[in-house]
Amino acid sequence: MDRVSSFDEPLKKLLGGATAKVMAEHLDLHTVGDLLHHYPRRYEERGKLTALADLPLDEHVTVVAQVADARILMFNNGRGKRLEVTLTDGSGRLQLVFFGHGVHKPHKELLPGRQAMFAGKVSVFNRKMQLAHPTYQLLDASDADEATEAVDAFAGRLLPIYPACKQLDSWRIAKAVDAVLPSARDAVDPLPASLREGRGFTPLPEALLKVHRPQTKADVEDARARLKWDEAFVLQVALARRRYADTQLPAVARRPVADGLLDAFDAKLPFTLTEGQEKVSKEIFDDLATEHPMHRLLQGEVGSGKTMVALRAMLTVVDAGGQAAMLAPTEVLAQQHHRSITEMMGELAEGGMLGGSDRGTKVVLLTGSMGMAARRQALLDLVTGEAGIVIGTHALIEDKVQFHDLGLVVVDEQHRFGVEQRDALRSKGKQPPHLLVMTATPIPRTVAMTVFGDLETSVLDQLPAGRSPIASHVVPAKDKPHFLSRAWERVREEVENGHQAYVVCPRIGDDAEEAEGKGGKKTKAKKQAADEDPEKRPPLAVLEIADELRKGALAGLSVEVLHGRMHPDDKDDVMHRFAAGDVDVLVATTVIEVGVNVPNATAMVIMDADRFGVSQLHQLRGRVGRGSAPGLCLLVSEAHEASPARARLSAVAATLDGFELSRIDLEQRREGDVLGQAQSGVRSSLRMLTVIDDEEVIAAAREEAVAVVAADPELEHLPELRTVLAALLDKDREEYLDKG
């Protein structure tokens, strides 16, 4: 097929070894196809200059600007010389610096009034933005021959600016693209003809030409619309095929049983389920009743009652003769789930024990730090089927753990679990067990459709009755220190009213390298830097803050610490005492982020809140207001009022809607961290599609993909689509999707 001869051609054949090596090592581009899919980041117009005022620090940039001034300065008693060139574009100024022998050529060429493209890394010297030794290309040189090529490439046309690197400027990449552009004719078109014509898309070869060498802005729009669709569609076809393949797997149907555990449990509930819980439970029960494994993602706001929904699903499976396993990311959370589930079930969790219900089952805990005897008993209960429900950490995945008949796996806080771990647990059933994945991190619909596109999605967006509102405020500790004093007063007031509080810090504070007396000079320098710029000081630490509070603002109250390096028994002891109300204030790291449930805790102070992500702050805040009293969350920050960090905190303080916040979070991080990477370690195949902005494209592509796969699961009549899919799904990515 043509594709093999052109798109899969190694770049070194066309571009030479040195350029190909830089492209492979620094831009991850290896073949002609890779380079053709390395799209321009933006386009410059002749006469329209880049805003120098907006240049990002420490990034490699390409700017088009005019020389305002150029002068040679001597230093080192006349032994050294440097050329300083000032550029301008109406929005700001930028300084270029050339040293030593490198000053002669630019001194002759970069005369005031000249226009050129410059590329280099933005740094700051003497509080001014500068590019040191940038490469440049003149765009209006007076010597006609010298300038013809540059002017031709530039005049009257949009100039593509490519994602570049220090070793390879944008215009050198543009030259390389020119060399491979004829191969665009051989592009294999993945879109079925009916879809392409029905939606009026530009043919793929034309779209590639237009994106790299547009004549007009309309060309760019045209090309982008087409290329986005290809990415969305191919990915959605891959996911639709996964979902289809899953429906072909066998599983044991687990149907509800009358007068079983579930009915007994529902009868003793002191409240009625929310409408949302009823609806989602029905979706899950319908899935469990089929003879194909359920693959469902359950998204629910912090405190929306996901655990209740998951527990009812587990009880249904136990009623139907199977076992259910719940996987939690940390021991603290596994213990918490075990405690809350056994409390909710009461005597139903004591099957086979004195005082237990005859309809009951055993609920066992399995974690890495359990004593040998308890562990042996738990393993025995699992293999005999005595235990219907097991809750644990990844210790559940070990080879030694055998189940009698594993029917359902519930994974809590999916984003902390590798796909491999999920898979290992699934392989423990005689047939693939049903799978329910839960997350309290609200995921925008588009991300759910791409990252979790192989799972059906259920959303719990209603809070159960009796949950209280949470007031959130930003406390600017640097600008207004009295606000911080007032924050501690508020904590005291909550405790005096019979409630409890959390104080969260980013760090533990027992790091060996920060021990007293080590590297005194360094510490002094660090302290000085921190005084000048709060960004430079280390984040506040649990042990230090707890100590300060005990001696100062919260003296007389019972203040305890909780962090990840404590012995599991000590952690459990502190959590027990906090839950029992014996501890007034818990100073902790983010170990309390998920699942910790103490209804009497009403206040939370988050120190250095700007050092946490948006969704993490939302998760933490969800630990308060879990009872009938209103919650209070204070976000303490030394960040400057105009900084992006403060804008982020204000957004968190302004809304309790997790989906709105997840959208803000995604806009700030873009999808680099969100897609594939976090899940699979495989480079994202999306270059043109942005998950946050292209919701309609993704939704429409998903619909088309589902229809295509339903009609032709093996894509027998769509060989081009099969070819492109095979190229996208290299072995790693295929495995990742398989494990989804």
C-alpha angles and dihedrals in degrees: 000000000000091000092070093054097048118016094039093046110124111247093232090071091061105027106032129253101279097053092041090051092053091047092050096045101039106025101026091235115143110153139039088256091054091053093046088054092049094098128196113267092216141336131245122216122216109263093011108105129207114255103257088190091070101050114140116233119244093011128119106245140180116213133179111212147142127256110244099174141356128189138165116229126194123219139169091048092308094307094108131045134192133188116223116195123186117209126197137188104171093263099067147325132263129193125221121199128199123180139200119341089354092077101073103074097041090045090059095042108035099071122160111278095027118128122214146153114252128192129189146106117294114235136161124242122174088352092301127114112243145170113217115212095344120185113239143185121206116233102187106026115169092226100084097206093049092049103037096090095046093045093048090052090048111031117100092348139096110257112220115226109202129204097264140178136218092266096049127038124215093252093052088053088049089054090050090050089053088057094054099034095095087065089065085084088070095054111139107230111223097190116095109244093243092054093045093050094039091057095038096236125176111250111263099246089052091047091054092050092048095049093051100036109021120176093196141013088254088062090056093049091048094050094045094050090053097044093047089054092052092053094045094044098047092048092047091049089053090051094043089053089051091052091047092050089050090055088057093056118097121241135167111259110234108201125184115263121216116245092009133127093293094054091046090049094047090049093058096046109120092212139036121255118254119252088252092054091050092049095047092044089055091051089051095045090050090053093047090053093061127088093237124077116268114235106188135159114209112200117188136164116251105285097011091127103259092148090057091052091047092048092053089051090050092050090051090054092048089050088054091054099262136111129241128212126198118201119203126187097230138030091239089056094043090052091046092052091046091051096047094044094050089047092050092047097043112177089000087073092058101070111168092012130110109274091014121131117261087229091049133106135204119266110202133188121218120186135152096251098053119123117260096251095049090046093051091050092049092050090049092050089053098049094046093046091239088126112061094182129039125184121192153127125262085297082089090069096060118117093245092064109096126179129208092219117342108203106162136026118197115193116197121207095006095194090071094053127082115232087235091061091050088051095048091056092047090055090063094077123090084236124013106291123226113268129216117181117195130196133174091194102096109232120207111244093248093055091047088054093051110029094033096026092130091061128074109235132228121182128204106196101157121090115225116254114272096038112128132224118257120222113210127195136176113233110204097207096181100045095037113024091174088066089063091050088052090050091059090047089055090052089051091050091052091051091047088054089058097263135116137230143211125217112196124201129182095229139042096219102218095102110148095223091057094054115131116271097023118121095349093183093052091049091052092050090046091050091051091049090048092053090054095044123018089202088069099055119091114261116268115272134225097230094048096045093046089052093049092048094049090052097037137013096016100032112153094029123105104256120181134174133230126186142148098262096059119107109269091241091053091048091050092047093052092047091049092051092045091049089048091053096246093119119062100193128022115200106199148156120238090290083105092055098104135034101353106137120191108149092192092061106097107161134057128183114194111199118210086007090174089069091067128076122250096252091045091055089049091051092049093047089054089070091076130060090040093131135046096286119084118258129234126203120186118193108204116200140164091196117126116265094242095046125113087238091062091045088055092052092048089053091053091047091049100058141030091196106114094195091055089049094047087055092052089047092051092047089055098045096032115211099293092098095033106054126071093314095083090044108036112011087233122127112259113253090212114103103148103025117083111200095212098050103034103061094134093050092050094047093048092045090051091053093049092045093052090051093048094049093045090055097042114013094178093043088231092156094045106061093161092055089048091052094050091045091053090052093049095044101060112176097277095048093046089053091048092053090044090056094046 
